[in-house]
Structure formats: C-alpha cells, structure tokens
XYZ file of C-alpha atoms in Angstrom:
189
model
C 0.000 0.000 0.000
C 1.338 3.399 -1.030
C 1.890 5.677 1.974
C 3.949 8.840 1.659
C 4.879 10.377 5.004
C 5.094 14.189 4.849
C 5.870 14.785 8.534
C 5.020 13.261 11.923
C 1.367 14.302 11.666
C 0.676 14.195 7.944
C 0.739 11.457 5.275
C -0.777 10.611 1.921
C -2.173 7.105 1.466
C -3.424 5.554 -1.757
C -7.207 5.312 -1.566
C -8.492 1.935 -0.425
C -12.045 0.570 -0.343
C -11.526 -0.035 3.397
C -11.500 3.776 3.726
C -15.047 4.049 2.335
C -16.826 4.398 5.666
C -14.480 6.974 7.186
C -14.217 8.974 3.950
C -17.990 8.995 3.486
C -18.513 10.122 7.094
C -16.036 12.976 6.549
C -17.804 13.942 3.315
C -21.234 13.765 4.915
C -20.130 15.738 7.977
C -18.652 18.486 5.767
C -21.380 18.370 3.105
C -22.736 21.925 3.363
C -19.205 23.336 3.669
C -17.879 21.383 0.661
C -20.930 22.010 -1.499
C -19.960 25.652 -1.965
C -17.162 24.632 -4.376
C -17.461 20.915 -5.209
C -20.049 19.716 -7.751
C -20.271 16.028 -6.797
C -21.910 16.142 -3.343
C -25.411 15.349 -4.657
C -23.985 12.116 -6.121
C -22.357 11.032 -2.854
C -25.277 10.279 -0.566
C -24.326 6.889 0.882
C -21.190 4.940 1.733
C -21.608 2.832 -1.404
C -21.141 5.990 -3.514
C -17.804 6.651 -1.827
C -16.794 3.014 -2.340
C -17.604 3.307 -6.075
C -15.535 6.518 -6.247
C -12.578 4.769 -4.597
C -12.860 1.785 -6.947
C -12.758 4.218 -9.873
C -9.661 5.957 -8.512
C -7.915 2.610 -8.092
C -8.657 1.761 -11.750
C -7.238 5.154 -12.746
C -4.103 4.462 -10.721
C -3.697 0.955 -12.197
C -4.050 2.446 -15.696
C -1.441 5.155 -14.869
C -4.015 7.886 -15.546
C -4.385 9.352 -12.048
C -3.337 9.149 -8.406
C -5.871 9.586 -5.639
C -4.878 9.606 -1.991
C -6.547 10.183 1.331
C -4.886 12.765 3.510
C -4.085 11.365 6.944
C -3.722 13.988 9.684
C -2.879 12.624 13.126
C -4.097 9.225 11.944
C -7.513 10.403 10.706
C -8.707 10.894 7.161
C -8.836 14.667 6.674
C -9.660 14.829 2.946
C -8.371 13.719 -0.431
C -5.718 14.955 -2.823
C -3.941 13.714 -5.869
C -3.547 13.923 -9.604
C -7.075 14.029 -11.007
C -5.494 13.186 -14.327
C -2.059 12.615 -15.768
C -1.424 13.310 -19.447
C 1.734 11.328 -20.180
C 2.314 12.517 -23.782
C 2.444 16.109 -22.480
C 4.017 15.135 -19.130
C 1.353 17.095 -17.245
C -0.585 16.376 -14.053
C -3.606 18.163 -12.633
C -3.793 18.371 -8.842
C -7.154 18.308 -7.119
C -7.904 18.409 -3.404
C -10.462 18.934 -0.674
C -10.288 19.014 3.096
C -12.969 18.330 5.685
C -14.283 21.397 7.481
C -12.774 20.513 10.871
C -9.263 20.156 9.411
C -9.027 23.658 7.918
C -6.419 26.113 9.175
C -3.615 23.648 9.942
C -1.507 24.281 6.828
C -2.333 20.762 5.661
C -3.202 21.472 2.051
C -0.164 23.622 1.313
C 2.104 20.785 2.514
C 0.072 18.224 0.568
C 0.164 20.216 -2.693
C 3.892 20.818 -2.239
C 4.448 17.080 -1.758
C 2.352 16.196 -4.812
C 4.328 18.709 -6.863
C 7.566 17.053 -5.713
C 6.203 13.616 -6.620
C 5.137 14.852 -10.067
C 8.550 16.233 -10.917
C 10.960 13.971 -9.019
C 9.219 10.591 -9.107
C 7.013 10.785 -12.205
C 9.388 12.910 -14.305
C 6.625 15.273 -15.432
C 7.190 18.721 -16.899
C 4.147 20.627 -15.665
C 1.650 20.571 -12.816
C -1.606 22.519 -12.898
C -4.024 23.463 -10.152
C -7.413 24.899 -11.003
C -9.885 26.506 -8.623
C -13.030 28.562 -8.902
C -12.063 32.221 -9.232
C -13.947 33.149 -6.043
C -12.624 30.172 -4.023
C -9.827 32.088 -2.340
C -8.927 29.260 0.092
C -8.123 26.913 -2.791
C -6.418 29.603 -4.863
C -4.127 30.508 -1.971
C -2.483 27.063 -2.106
C -0.792 27.386 -5.531
C -0.069 31.063 -4.874
C 1.821 30.179 -1.653
C 3.822 27.579 -3.553
C 4.866 29.994 -6.274
C 2.700 28.630 -9.075
C 2.068 31.124 -11.855
C -1.473 32.299 -12.533
C -1.800 31.423 -16.214
C -5.291 32.697 -16.839
C -8.976 32.176 -16.338
C -11.285 29.702 -18.027
C -14.738 31.210 -18.281
C -17.695 29.124 -17.110
C -15.432 26.118 -16.627
C -17.640 24.213 -14.203
C -21.349 23.768 -13.503
C -21.898 24.090 -9.756
C -25.478 22.925 -9.054
C -27.314 25.979 -10.400
C -24.650 28.219 -11.940
C -21.343 28.226 -13.760
C -18.072 29.253 -12.124
C -14.932 30.504 -13.817
C -11.662 28.713 -13.027
C -8.321 30.299 -12.255
C -5.546 28.165 -13.738
C -2.153 27.939 -12.034
C 0.886 26.185 -13.456
C 4.328 25.142 -12.311
C 7.052 23.875 -14.652
C 9.706 21.400 -13.509
C 12.530 23.888 -14.162
C 10.713 26.630 -12.206
C 10.263 24.240 -9.268
C 13.975 23.379 -9.319
C 14.912 27.073 -9.414
C 12.543 27.763 -6.528
C 14.066 24.948 -4.449
C 17.624 26.183 -5.146
C 16.791 29.786 -4.289
C 15.090 28.639 -1.059
C 18.184 26.615 -0.076
C 20.434 29.634 -0.680
C 18.283 31.759 1.620
C 18.545 29.259 4.472
C-alpha cells in the first residue's frame, strides 16, 4: 500500500475501499461546507457511492491515468488529494484536493500540494503541474499562490456548480521553475 509520510502528523495514502466508511462520514459531515465549491456532493449520498468513487480511482491508478490519496492527519482521514489526471504525452498532471471542514487552518493542504508537486517532478518525471480553482474560491487559490505557481489565466464558465457556472483560475508550475525555486530557497537558508 502506497503511503507517503510528509511529517510526523501528515501522510498521503493511496485510496483503499476499506477507507469508504471513514471517507464517506467525513464527506457527509462536511457536506454543506464542501458544497460551496465541489459539484459532486449530490452524487455522494451513501457509503456505497464513496466506495464506487474509490474503486474508480484505483482503476485510474492501475491504468497510470491518475493518483488519488486520502490525507491522513494525526491518523484520521482529513480529505483527499492527488492527480485528477495525468497526461503522459504532455508530461502534465492536474492536482485536485479537498479538506474536511474541521481540518481547515492547519496548513495541511499547502504541505500536501507541495508534496504532490515534488512527486510529479521527481518521481514521475513530469514537466508541468496545474491546479485549477473557482475564481472566487480564495482558500483553494491561496495554495498554488503560496507555492509559487504562476497564474496562467482564467477559463470562463469552466464548471457547472449545481445551479450556476463558475470561472476557473488556472495555475501552473514547470519542472525547471520548481527546481529554481528549491535552489533559491536553499540559498536563503
């Protein structure tokens, strides 16, 4: 089983059907909070829906098309993060993430996105990582901004969110930019 330890409190673990109950309970307990920015909550109404989602992510991982992990914070599932898709011919990955309401404000997602970026470039040998978020979702947009991703533009009406469209801000990081960032950070220390 894939487990990537980030620090003493935080790890990423490949999704597993045995996580269905705990992940569904987290989703259900954060439903109204998550529904502001995530379009799939109406399709996740019972544990079986979460199990089907996990089974789909495992197929994507086996086919080398995606990587979906649960975020473990102090031993509890706090949310999910991963590469929603990997486009191998272009060497590009698209990071997606969400965090349960009670886990907000601990710096979790910045560390998780940083780790996924490292995995993309250093383990997968990719050239580019993208993160997209609704233009008005400042919590999600802050993550790539903190990590030095470049705002590449806005996709108009990119996603249907229950009863309206939202525009997406697109952020990108290239492998060479990430290396330069790491070297300049080391020099400052």
